[in-house]
């Protein structure tokens, strides 16, 4: 009998923790939480085999609201934490969650290397083009003319970070885009990112109700990809560059070697303790 | 993004799975809204969403009882045949929700969600190729109609009282 056959079927709500979200009512991140729990239920993953890792941000609170293992780490450092966990415990399903500030600004360097390292984990970036938690400053994905923050009263004047294009250039093996207001589609992409052998990068458009109310219009701007995913990086580069950034679906998936360190013990605990004796 | 319009529900078991999902998810959605508004001290709107959550739970139990003995198929979350991308009620993306919403606005959100739910059953009742499905869907649409009527009554009552706008003594530093 395999493990799955003895696990009673859990519903999505069984994967929620009893911590009540403090997100603003109307925040897009609620939709991501709902899709994460639905994906875990769909994949019938035992809660004790799943770990959610995050940094800091409104989005990074997600692990607290899921009834699996979780680690709410340091701003921008979710990916190295997750890499360490996956290296030590390859048997766990590791999900990483955070915002565009956490992942592309302070954590941008880790993002590049996580893409090329290709460890087996899913990375969900909830992009609202703003720092929500610190009350509405421009982030790397903010458009140059957004002038609603006192810190950038004339806009940033800087071209936005392109998550999908950069992930591709950094060697990612799975790139998808979802929208928090599309529960079925997002659940599917999260399930696929989890099942993908390697680093599953999922860019989720997740509106900030409070500091970017105009993002309610994303509902009308998103559209599904009219073609299937490609495994050809040149073709993916072309379609991602030509895209308006609102195309939803799996954009690129390719089997690439998954990095997983060899965990064989090379010394006993006693050997290690011996080395510290003065 | 409404690309599923042509998909038709063909068996009673399939309809029951859709109805269960609809009721479970609407209970989830209302409960989530109730909790979120309570966190932000909007207890009047929270109470209304809480009430709707309890009503959806009761409806889910009723559908469950109806499904007793029926072998229900497992449907992937993205394979449900909703008329639009999300379910009529699962689509809980809340853009219209605000922590300062009035009870009237909360009721209007509930009315929208209940109406969409009813439209789903009406569509199945008119489009399913199976007579048994059409009959059951029509019954479910009728139940929904009653709930829509109830909410309309509450809305009329709420329109009759002075607007209760919740106060925020420490508003967010919003963009100017
Ligand atoms: C080292 C460090 N620098 C800065 C901060 C302040 N800080 C907290 S969250 C955050 C950005 C949040 O934005 P994002 O990651 O996009 O998430 P959101 O809140 O929008 O979901 C910043 C700059 C911090 N906590 N730690
Ligand atoms: S500030 Fe924005 S991102 Fe943070 S909880 Fe509120 S709506 Fe969500």
PDB file of C-alpha atoms in Angstrom, chain B residues 18-84:
ATOM      1  CA  UNK B  18     -20.867  21.016  -9.025  1.00  0.00           C
ATOM      2  CA  UNK B  19     -23.545  21.899  -6.477  1.00  0.00           C
ATOM      3  CA  UNK B  20     -21.378  20.652  -3.616  1.00  0.00           C
ATOM      4  CA  UNK B  21     -18.399  22.611  -4.840  1.00  0.00           C
ATOM      5  CA  UNK B  22     -20.546  25.716  -5.281  1.00  0.00           C
ATOM      6  CA  UNK B  23     -21.967  25.519  -1.760  1.00  0.00           C
ATOM      7  CA  UNK B  24     -18.692  24.568  -0.072  1.00  0.00           C
ATOM      8  CA  UNK B  25     -16.805  27.301  -1.857  1.00  0.00           C
ATOM      9  CA  UNK B  26     -19.460  29.900  -1.271  1.00  0.00           C
ATOM     10  CA  UNK B  27     -19.391  29.051   2.446  1.00  0.00           C
ATOM     11  CA  UNK B  28     -15.600  29.380   2.341  1.00  0.00           C
ATOM     12  CA  UNK B  29     -15.762  32.651   0.487  1.00  0.00           C
ATOM     13  CA  UNK B  30     -18.373  34.216   2.792  1.00  0.00           C
ATOM     14  CA  UNK B  31     -16.533  32.980   5.886  1.00  0.00           C
ATOM     15  CA  UNK B  32     -13.286  34.423   4.608  1.00  0.00           C
ATOM     16  CA  UNK B  33     -14.977  37.771   4.008  1.00  0.00           C
ATOM     17  CA  UNK B  34     -16.570  37.649   7.460  1.00  0.00           C
ATOM     18  CA  UNK B  35     -13.200  37.002   9.079  1.00  0.00           C
ATOM     19  CA  UNK B  36     -11.392  39.643   7.023  1.00  0.00           C
ATOM     20  CA  UNK B  37     -13.963  42.290   7.894  1.00  0.00           C
ATOM     21  CA  UNK B  38     -13.970  41.302  11.568  1.00  0.00           C
ATOM     22  CA  UNK B  39     -10.162  41.667  11.607  1.00  0.00           C
ATOM     23  CA  UNK B  40     -10.709  45.220  10.379  1.00  0.00           C
ATOM     24  CA  UNK B  41     -13.404  45.873  12.997  1.00  0.00           C
ATOM     25  CA  UNK B  42     -16.253  46.109  10.516  1.00  0.00           C
ATOM     26  CA  UNK B  43     -18.546  43.918  12.568  1.00  0.00           C
ATOM     27  CA  UNK B  44     -21.811  44.821  10.831  1.00  0.00           C
ATOM     28  CA  UNK B  45     -20.643  43.619   7.392  1.00  0.00           C
ATOM     29  CA  UNK B  46     -18.795  40.684   8.998  1.00  0.00           C
ATOM     30  CA  UNK B  47     -22.013  39.511  10.656  1.00  0.00           C
ATOM     31  CA  UNK B  48     -23.849  39.509   7.326  1.00  0.00           C
ATOM     32  CA  UNK B  49     -21.165  37.497   5.561  1.00  0.00           C
ATOM     33  CA  UNK B  50     -21.070  35.129   8.562  1.00  0.00           C
ATOM     34  CA  UNK B  51     -24.804  34.560   8.245  1.00  0.00           C
ATOM     35  CA  UNK B  52     -24.491  33.821   4.523  1.00  0.00           C
ATOM     36  CA  UNK B  53     -21.622  31.412   5.289  1.00  0.00           C
ATOM     37  CA  UNK B  54     -23.850  29.497   7.706  1.00  0.00           C
ATOM     38  CA  UNK B  55     -26.634  29.387   5.131  1.00  0.00           C
ATOM     39  CA  UNK B  56     -24.226  28.010   2.512  1.00  0.00           C
ATOM     40  CA  UNK B  57     -23.015  25.382   4.987  1.00  0.00           C
ATOM     41  CA  UNK B  58     -26.609  24.307   5.531  1.00  0.00           C
ATOM     42  CA  UNK B  59     -27.123  24.103   1.776  1.00  0.00           C
ATOM     43  CA  UNK B  60     -23.940  22.063   1.366  1.00  0.00           C
ATOM     44  CA  UNK B  61     -25.278  19.590   3.958  1.00  0.00           C
ATOM     45  CA  UNK B  62     -28.572  19.388   2.068  1.00  0.00           C
ATOM     46  CA  UNK B  63     -26.751  18.643  -1.213  1.00  0.00           C
ATOM     47  CA  UNK B  64     -24.612  16.103   0.624  1.00  0.00           C
ATOM     48  CA  UNK B  65     -27.764  14.366   1.870  1.00  0.00           C
ATOM     49  CA  UNK B  66     -29.127  14.338  -1.667  1.00  0.00           C
ATOM     50  CA  UNK B  67     -25.876  12.775  -2.901  1.00  0.00           C
ATOM     51  CA  UNK B  68     -26.097   9.917  -0.403  1.00  0.00           C
ATOM     52  CA  UNK B  69     -25.509   6.635  -2.251  1.00  0.00           C
ATOM     53  CA  UNK B  70     -24.544   8.362  -5.524  1.00  0.00           C
ATOM     54  CA  UNK B  71     -21.043   7.637  -6.752  1.00  0.00           C
ATOM     55  CA  UNK B  72     -19.573  11.089  -7.302  1.00  0.00           C
ATOM     56  CA  UNK B  73     -16.850  11.670  -9.891  1.00  0.00           C
ATOM     57  CA  UNK B  74     -13.690  13.510  -8.883  1.00  0.00           C
ATOM     58  CA  UNK B  75     -13.323  16.722 -10.876  1.00  0.00           C
ATOM     59  CA  UNK B  76     -10.108  18.742 -11.001  1.00  0.00           C
ATOM     60  CA  UNK B  77     -10.621  22.327  -9.760  1.00  0.00           C
ATOM     61  CA  UNK B  78     -10.042  23.687 -13.269  1.00  0.00           C
ATOM     62  CA  UNK B  79     -12.356  21.222 -15.000  1.00  0.00           C
ATOM     63  CA  UNK B  80     -15.623  22.394 -13.453  1.00  0.00           C
ATOM     64  CA  UNK B  81     -18.098  23.483 -16.091  1.00  0.00           C
ATOM     65  CA  UNK B  82     -18.857  26.931 -14.739  1.00  0.00           C
ATOM     66  CA  UNK B  83     -20.242  29.444 -17.194  1.00  0.00           C
ATOM     67  CA  UNK B  84     -17.190  31.681 -16.533  1.00  0.00           C
TER      68      UNK B  84
END
